[in-house]
């Protein structure tokens, strides 16, 4: 396959997962924080997950990622002649849900390593949601996952996601939406 096609398909397939975390960030920025998933509880001196993981962010992020996949399916069907991968009902749910569960899991380990909320954990911050989305989708929709996630697509995801992450965060910083440029 041409590089360009691989990259295009990869972005298409990962978009519902990519948009779930920024959606969580934006809803909290727009409407204020919500109830933390860990209920404010600690393990030893550190929070289980921290105030950066709320039910509001989790549910809105999943919802927004699902809407993204549904809109992609409609665009694909009505404008692109089904040229790009179609999201089955299970991946519509598991791509964003897995992404945010991966993000929660990473926060759990960040707190165990005594990293404060928002403190950077290079590569983990950029890839936690990729693995979360892949693992949940693989287990719940194995056939669909294997059909679309070829090794070329997976390799492109692992190489390009950290690069996209940096680009978008730098843009967010320049626009004044984000406090740190990473
Ligand atoms: N967010 C949320 N609920 C989630 C995920 C994200 O409310 N399940 C919101 C929080 O306001 C969070 C912001 O989105 O601060 C950015 O998300 P993220 O970078 O994942 O969290 P951090 O604040 O960096 O916390 P951590 O160190 O635990 O990753
Ligand atoms: Mg963060």
XYZ file of N, CA and C and ligand atoms in Angstrom:
576
model
N 0.837 -1.212 0.000
C 0.000 0.000 0.000
C 0.871 1.261 0.000
N 0.343 2.284 -0.651
C 1.025 3.575 -0.641
C 1.047 4.132 0.796
N 2.141 4.814 1.126
C 2.233 5.423 2.456
C 1.041 6.326 2.741
N 0.701 7.127 1.721
C -0.368 8.102 1.905
C -1.692 7.429 2.281
N -1.990 6.319 1.613
C -3.239 5.595 1.881
C -3.219 5.012 3.296
N -2.055 4.463 3.681
C -1.932 3.896 5.026
C -2.185 4.976 6.074
N -1.571 6.155 5.875
C -1.715 7.233 6.855
C -3.160 7.739 6.904
N -3.762 7.886 5.737
C -5.157 8.339 5.677
C -6.089 7.362 6.403
N -5.920 6.068 6.130
C -6.752 5.046 6.769
C -6.519 5.014 8.270
N -5.260 5.191 8.658
C -4.912 5.163 10.070
C -5.604 6.311 10.813
N -5.531 7.507 10.240
C -6.178 8.655 10.897
C -7.690 8.421 10.979
N -8.243 7.906 9.887
C -9.687 7.611 9.846
C -10.076 6.623 10.951
N -9.318 5.531 11.048
C -9.633 4.481 12.026
C -9.456 4.953 13.471
N -8.471 5.814 13.680
C -8.162 6.229 15.050
C -8.903 7.493 15.488
N -9.588 8.166 14.566
C -10.206 9.448 14.909
C -11.166 9.385 16.118
N -12.052 8.378 16.210
C -12.933 8.324 17.386
C -12.140 8.213 18.700
N -11.016 7.488 18.661
C -10.172 7.386 19.856
C -9.417 8.701 20.074
N -8.871 9.270 18.994
C -8.124 10.532 19.099
C -8.958 11.650 19.717
N -10.236 11.727 19.351
C -11.041 12.871 19.791
C -11.650 12.694 21.181
N -11.608 11.463 21.728
C -12.282 11.237 23.005
C -11.630 12.006 24.162
N -10.300 12.029 24.224
C -9.652 12.737 25.339
C -9.759 14.263 25.224
N -9.479 14.858 24.039
C -9.717 16.297 23.911
C -11.167 16.692 24.224
N -12.134 15.821 23.879
C -13.538 16.126 24.195
C -13.732 16.183 25.714
N -13.090 15.242 26.424
C -13.167 15.249 27.894
C -12.548 16.532 28.449
N -11.396 16.919 27.896
C -10.711 18.137 28.339
C -11.597 19.362 28.119
N -12.215 19.427 26.920
C -13.010 20.608 26.567
C -14.288 20.722 27.392
N -14.959 19.592 27.656
C -16.217 19.682 28.418
C -15.937 20.176 29.835
N -14.815 19.722 30.400
C -14.452 20.176 31.747
C -14.041 21.651 31.716
N -13.299 22.045 30.674
C -12.901 23.447 30.545
C -14.137 24.337 30.377
N -15.150 23.830 29.650
C -16.323 24.653 29.347
C -17.342 24.682 30.484
N -17.479 23.555 31.217
C -18.581 23.476 32.185
C -18.122 23.235 33.617
N -16.816 23.162 33.819
C -16.304 22.951 35.171
C -16.114 21.480 35.467
N -15.279 21.199 36.462
C -14.933 19.821 36.769
C -16.128 19.067 37.358
N -16.045 17.759 37.325
C -17.122 16.930 37.878
C -16.599 16.033 38.984
N -17.406 15.022 39.328
C -17.036 14.121 40.415
C -15.872 13.227 39.978
N -14.788 13.193 40.772
C -13.674 12.328 40.389
C -14.072 10.844 40.490
N -13.610 10.053 39.529
C -13.971 8.633 39.458
C -13.473 7.873 40.693
N -12.335 8.306 41.228
C -11.799 7.602 42.414
C -12.468 8.053 43.714
N -13.470 8.945 43.594
C -14.196 9.393 44.786
C -13.314 10.148 45.785
N -12.200 10.668 45.309
C -11.288 11.413 46.187
C -10.422 10.521 47.069
N -10.454 9.206 46.804
C -9.721 8.270 47.672
C -8.231 8.138 47.325
N -7.498 7.698 48.330
C -6.044 7.562 48.216
C -5.595 6.103 48.349
N -4.435 5.819 47.761
C -3.697 4.596 48.101
C -2.412 5.117 48.711
N -2.232 4.907 50.000
C -1.100 5.515 50.695
C -1.231 7.030 50.638
N -0.181 7.707 50.159
C -0.194 9.169 50.136
C -0.707 9.744 48.821
N -0.896 8.869 47.837
C -1.287 9.361 46.510
C -2.722 8.988 46.171
N -3.378 9.865 45.410
C -4.740 9.585 44.947
C -4.763 8.326 44.078
N -5.901 7.621 44.054
C -6.002 6.424 43.206
C -5.821 6.844 41.741
N -6.618 7.843 41.306
C -6.509 8.337 39.922
C -6.226 9.836 39.861
N -6.830 10.595 40.764
C -6.649 12.041 40.785
C -7.860 12.788 40.248
N -7.852 14.127 40.461
C -8.993 14.953 40.055
C -9.091 15.146 38.537
N -8.053 14.726 37.807
C -8.089 14.854 36.343
C -8.919 13.771 35.665
N -9.448 12.827 36.424
C -10.278 11.755 35.842
C -11.677 11.819 36.458
N -12.610 12.392 35.710
C -13.978 12.565 36.216
C -14.972 11.731 35.401
N -16.136 11.475 36.033
C -17.223 10.782 35.314
C -17.682 11.619 34.131
N -17.736 12.938 34.350
C -18.188 13.825 33.277
C -17.287 13.688 32.054
N -15.971 13.761 32.282
C -15.006 13.644 31.182
C -15.090 12.284 30.513
N -15.208 11.251 31.336
C -15.266 9.877 30.815
C -16.486 9.693 29.915
N -17.675 10.039 30.427
C -18.891 9.773 29.655
C -19.016 10.697 28.455
N -18.665 11.972 28.633
C -18.768 12.878 27.483
C -17.743 12.502 26.418
N -16.540 12.129 26.841
C -15.494 11.728 25.887
C -15.911 10.514 25.075
N -16.497 9.520 25.731
C -16.970 8.319 25.023
C -18.096 8.701 24.064
N -19.033 9.505 24.562
C -20.169 9.930 23.745
C -19.678 10.678 22.493
N -18.742 11.608 22.685
C -18.250 12.393 21.553
C -17.515 11.504 20.537
N -16.727 10.550 21.041
C -16.021 9.629 20.144
C -16.995 8.769 19.351
N -18.107 8.364 20.005
C -19.128 7.565 19.309
C -19.805 8.385 18.212
N -20.134 9.628 18.528
C -20.747 10.515 17.529
C -19.792 10.680 16.341
N -18.500 10.851 16.647
C -17.490 10.988 15.595
C -17.543 9.795 14.636
N -17.548 8.577 15.190
C -17.552 7.369 14.360
C -18.835 7.274 13.526
N -19.951 7.633 14.119
C -21.231 7.579 13.387
C -21.225 8.587 12.245
N -20.743 9.795 12.516
C -20.654 10.814 11.459
C -19.695 10.347 10.358
N -18.581 9.729 10.745
C -17.648 9.189 9.747
C -18.336 8.141 8.867
N -19.131 7.278 9.493
C -19.860 6.262 8.717
C -20.802 6.911 7.702
N -21.476 7.978 8.121
C -22.413 8.656 7.215
C -21.659 9.321 6.067
N -20.559 10.000 6.385
C -19.743 10.642 5.346
C -19.237 9.589 4.364
N -18.754 8.485 4.926
C -18.212 7.396 4.108
C -19.271 6.841 3.146
N -20.452 6.647 3.684
C -21.524 6.054 2.886
C -22.051 7.018 1.820
N -22.321 8.257 2.226
C -22.996 9.174 1.308
C -22.071 10.004 0.426
N -20.830 10.174 0.851
C -19.928 11.023 0.059
C -18.711 10.293 -0.486
N -18.318 9.185 0.142
C -17.056 8.553 -0.260
C -17.238 7.162 -0.864
N -18.495 6.804 -1.118
C -18.739 5.513 -1.762
C -18.151 4.338 -0.961
N -18.155 4.445 0.353
C -17.588 3.418 1.245
C -16.137 3.046 0.914
N -15.374 4.067 0.541
C -13.973 3.885 0.171
C -13.106 3.611 1.410
N -13.544 4.146 2.542
C -12.760 4.026 3.778
C -13.404 2.995 4.711
N -12.674 2.545 5.755
C -13.246 1.548 6.666
C -14.544 2.029 7.318
N -15.480 1.090 7.467
C -16.753 1.375 8.121
C -16.664 0.896 9.576
N -17.193 1.683 10.503
C -17.164 1.278 11.910
C -18.404 0.444 12.237
N -18.188 -0.809 12.652
C -19.300 -1.625 13.137
C -19.769 -1.058 14.480
N -20.926 -1.540 14.943
C -21.490 -0.991 16.183
C -20.561 -1.180 17.393
N -19.915 -2.349 17.504
C -19.027 -2.576 18.671
C -17.829 -1.608 18.657
N -17.079 -1.503 17.534
C -15.978 -0.530 17.512
C -16.414 0.925 17.716
N -17.637 1.262 17.307
C -18.132 2.622 17.574
C -18.042 2.909 19.076
N -18.313 1.875 19.867
C -18.274 2.039 21.329
C -16.869 1.790 21.883
N -16.218 0.698 21.421
C -14.970 0.293 22.076
C -13.771 1.182 21.722
N -13.780 1.834 20.567
C -12.621 2.698 20.257
C -12.541 3.875 21.243
N -13.599 4.682 21.405
C -13.498 5.750 22.404
C -13.504 5.239 23.845
N -14.297 4.198 24.147
C -14.337 3.698 25.533
C -12.970 3.128 25.915
N -12.366 2.349 25.012
C -11.046 1.779 25.277
C -9.999 2.870 25.446
N -10.098 3.902 24.612
C -9.138 5.010 24.689
C -9.170 5.642 26.079
N -10.378 5.939 26.570
C -10.461 6.605 27.874
C -10.164 5.653 29.029
N -10.425 4.360 28.847
C -10.029 3.394 29.885
C -8.501 3.257 29.916
N -7.869 3.326 28.759
C -6.405 3.315 28.694
C -5.827 4.535 29.409
N -6.494 5.677 29.209
C -6.091 6.929 29.836
C -6.241 6.838 31.370
N -7.316 6.208 31.838
C -7.516 6.005 33.289
C -6.426 5.104 33.854
N -6.135 4.013 33.129
C -5.125 3.058 33.577
C -3.770 3.749 33.713
N -3.452 4.606 32.725
C -2.172 5.331 32.780
C -2.132 6.249 33.998
N -3.259 6.917 34.288
C -3.286 7.802 35.457
C -3.067 7.008 36.744
N -3.640 5.794 36.809
C -3.432 4.930 37.971
C -1.930 4.699 38.176
N -1.221 4.361 37.102
C 0.222 4.103 37.230
C 1.018 5.384 37.454
N 0.560 6.500 36.863
C 1.244 7.771 37.111
C 1.208 8.110 38.603
N 0.028 7.916 39.234
C -0.089 8.224 40.672
C 0.788 7.283 41.503
N 0.870 6.011 41.088
C 1.723 5.075 41.832
C 3.194 5.482 41.743
N 3.554 6.157 40.637
C 4.930 6.646 40.462
C 5.098 8.051 41.045
N 4.051 8.511 41.784
C 4.048 9.820 42.436
C 4.097 10.987 41.466
N 3.632 10.792 40.243
C 3.521 11.908 39.303
C 2.207 12.616 39.596
N 2.274 13.935 39.739
C 1.078 14.714 40.054
C 0.168 14.808 38.838
N -1.083 15.195 39.097
C -2.032 15.397 38.006
C -1.456 16.365 36.978
N -1.497 15.947 35.707
C -1.044 16.820 34.633
C 0.455 16.749 34.363
N 1.199 16.144 35.290
C 2.634 15.992 35.060
C 2.876 15.041 33.886
N 3.861 15.375 33.043
C 4.065 14.597 31.817
C 4.697 13.232 32.098
N 4.234 12.230 31.369
C 4.826 10.899 31.399
C 5.037 10.548 29.924
N 6.223 10.928 29.385
C 6.444 10.833 27.934
C 6.164 9.438 27.385
N 5.607 9.396 26.220
C 5.181 8.198 25.493
C 3.947 7.537 26.103
N 3.901 7.412 27.437
C 2.700 6.828 28.051
C 1.506 7.764 27.816
N 1.697 9.071 28.062
C 0.618 10.041 27.820
C 0.144 10.001 26.360
N 1.062 9.714 25.452
C 0.702 9.746 24.029
C 0.141 8.428 23.510
N 0.466 7.330 24.181
C 0.061 6.035 23.627
C -0.901 5.231 24.490
N -1.163 5.695 25.729
C -2.078 4.946 26.609
C -3.423 4.694 25.921
N -3.957 5.734 25.305
C -5.298 5.590 24.719
C -5.271 4.740 23.455
N -4.126 4.714 22.743
C -4.009 3.857 21.554
C -4.131 2.387 21.977
N -3.358 1.999 22.985
C -3.406 0.605 23.436
C -4.760 0.267 24.045
N -5.342 1.197 24.786
C -6.671 0.969 25.357
C -7.696 0.691 24.263
N -7.688 1.529 23.229
C -8.644 1.371 22.123
C -8.403 0.046 21.395
N -7.156 -0.276 21.144
C -6.828 -1.518 20.425
C -7.229 -2.745 21.227
N -6.852 -2.781 22.496
C -7.081 -3.983 23.304
C -8.580 -4.243 23.466
N -9.335 -3.200 23.840
C -10.778 -3.414 24.039
C -11.455 -3.824 22.731
N -11.073 -3.190 21.636
C -11.685 -3.516 20.341
C -11.275 -4.918 19.899
N -10.017 -5.268 20.101
C -9.558 -6.609 19.735
C -10.372 -7.678 20.467
N -10.590 -7.492 21.768
C -11.314 -8.516 22.527
C -12.800 -8.554 22.217
N -13.402 -7.404 21.956
C -14.859 -7.393 21.780
C -15.286 -7.449 20.319
N -14.356 -7.148 19.401
C -14.712 -7.183 17.983
C -13.492 -7.653 17.173
N -13.049 -8.865 17.505
C -11.803 -9.407 16.963
C -11.772 -9.398 15.434
N -12.831 -9.854 14.821
C -12.867 -9.954 13.365
C -12.701 -8.578 12.716
N -13.440 -7.607 13.209
C -13.362 -6.246 12.668
C -11.953 -5.671 12.864
N -11.406 -5.889 14.062
C -10.077 -5.344 14.361
C -9.027 -5.904 13.398
N -9.031 -7.223 13.235
C -8.025 -7.859 12.380
C -8.198 -7.456 10.916
N -9.443 -7.250 10.531
C -9.734 -6.847 9.152
C -9.084 -5.505 8.794
N -9.119 -4.558 9.720
C -8.635 -3.209 9.396
C -7.265 -2.857 9.956
N -6.921 -3.381 11.128
C -5.650 -2.991 11.734
C -4.522 -3.919 11.292
N -4.075 -3.708 10.065
C -2.923 -4.430 9.537
C -1.673 -3.956 10.285
N -0.578 -4.687 10.122
C 0.648 -4.260 10.822
C 1.121 -2.891 10.318
N 0.859 -2.588 9.035
C 1.254 -1.271 8.507
C 0.495 -0.150 9.211
N -0.814 -0.373 9.396
C -1.652 0.634 10.065
C -1.202 0.801 11.523
N -0.908 -0.341 12.182
C -0.509 -0.261 13.589
C 0.846 0.429 13.739
N 1.766 0.115 12.841
C 3.085 0.757 12.894
C 2.954 2.263 12.669
N 2.146 2.640 11.665
C 1.928 4.063 11.384
C 1.320 4.756 12.604
N 0.407 4.075 13.298
C -0.221 4.663 14.488
C 0.827 4.932 15.565
N 1.672 3.929 15.817
C 2.654 4.061 16.897
C 3.688 5.144 16.598
N 4.045 5.305 15.323
C 5.040 6.313 14.956
C 4.424 7.707 14.912
N 3.235 7.812 14.317
C 2.679 9.144 14.075
C 1.893 9.735 15.237
N 1.316 8.879 16.106
C 0.506 9.431 17.199
C 1.294 10.391 18.101
N 2.505 10.020 18.551
C 3.242 10.976 19.383
C 3.541 12.280 18.637
N 3.780 12.189 17.326
C 4.048 13.390 16.531
C 2.789 14.268 16.445
N 1.644 13.650 16.169
C 0.379 14.414 16.118
C 0.099 15.079 17.456
N 0.313 14.306 18.514
C 0.079 14.770 19.876
C 0.860 16.057 20.129
N 2.164 16.028 19.788
C 3.017 17.203 19.995
C 2.527 18.392 19.178
N 2.180 18.128 17.912
C 1.718 19.205 17.030
C 0.460 19.864 17.573
N -0.512 19.030 17.985
C -1.782 19.584 18.463
C -1.623 20.304 19.795
N -0.791 19.758 20.669
C -0.601 20.416 21.949
C 0.134 21.740 21.789
N 1.077 21.793 20.854
C 1.788 23.039 20.578
C 0.801 24.072 20.024
N -0.075 23.621 19.124
C -1.099 24.516 18.571
C -2.023 25.008 19.686
N -2.436 24.094 20.578
C -3.303 24.451 21.701
C -2.638 25.473 22.615
N -1.337 25.319 22.793
C -0.548 26.233 23.630
C -0.481 27.617 22.992
N -0.184 27.650 21.686
C -0.098 28.927 20.958
C -1.449 29.646 20.946
N -2.521 28.860 20.875
C -3.871 29.444 20.862
C -4.331 29.844 22.265
N -3.530 29.467 23.263
C -3.859 29.827 24.632
C -4.870 28.910 25.300
N -5.175 27.747 24.677
C -6.125 26.789 25.260
C -5.422 25.920 26.294
N -4.123 25.702 26.091
C -3.360 24.845 26.997
C -2.266 25.606 27.727
N -1.993 25.186 28.961
C -0.981 25.867 29.776
C 0.436 25.440 29.423
N 0.607 24.157 29.065
C 1.947 23.685 28.718
C 1.972 23.318 27.248
N 3.147 23.501 26.590
C 3.240 23.171 25.171
C 3.408 21.675 24.900
N 3.095 20.765 25.861
C 3.174 19.320 25.592
C 1.896 18.626 25.999
N -10.603 14.681 31.938
C -11.655 14.251 32.757
N -11.986 12.936 32.833
C -11.301 12.004 32.130
C -10.223 12.401 31.293
C -9.902 13.753 31.229
O -12.306 15.086 33.393
N -11.673 10.711 32.232
C -10.292 16.130 31.844
C -9.631 16.659 33.127
O -10.044 18.000 33.305
C -8.149 16.585 32.776
C -8.145 16.968 31.311
O -9.353 16.380 30.792
O -7.372 17.470 33.557
C -6.918 16.486 30.553
O -6.882 15.074 30.539
P -5.547 14.268 30.830
O -4.376 14.905 30.177
O -5.840 12.852 30.522
O -5.429 14.394 32.445
P -4.341 15.093 33.364
O -4.981 16.270 34.022
O -3.085 15.293 32.610
O -4.132 14.022 34.521
P -3.147 12.756 34.580
O -1.865 13.247 35.159
O -3.883 11.822 35.476
O -3.007 12.225 33.192
Mg -2.303 15.089 30.769
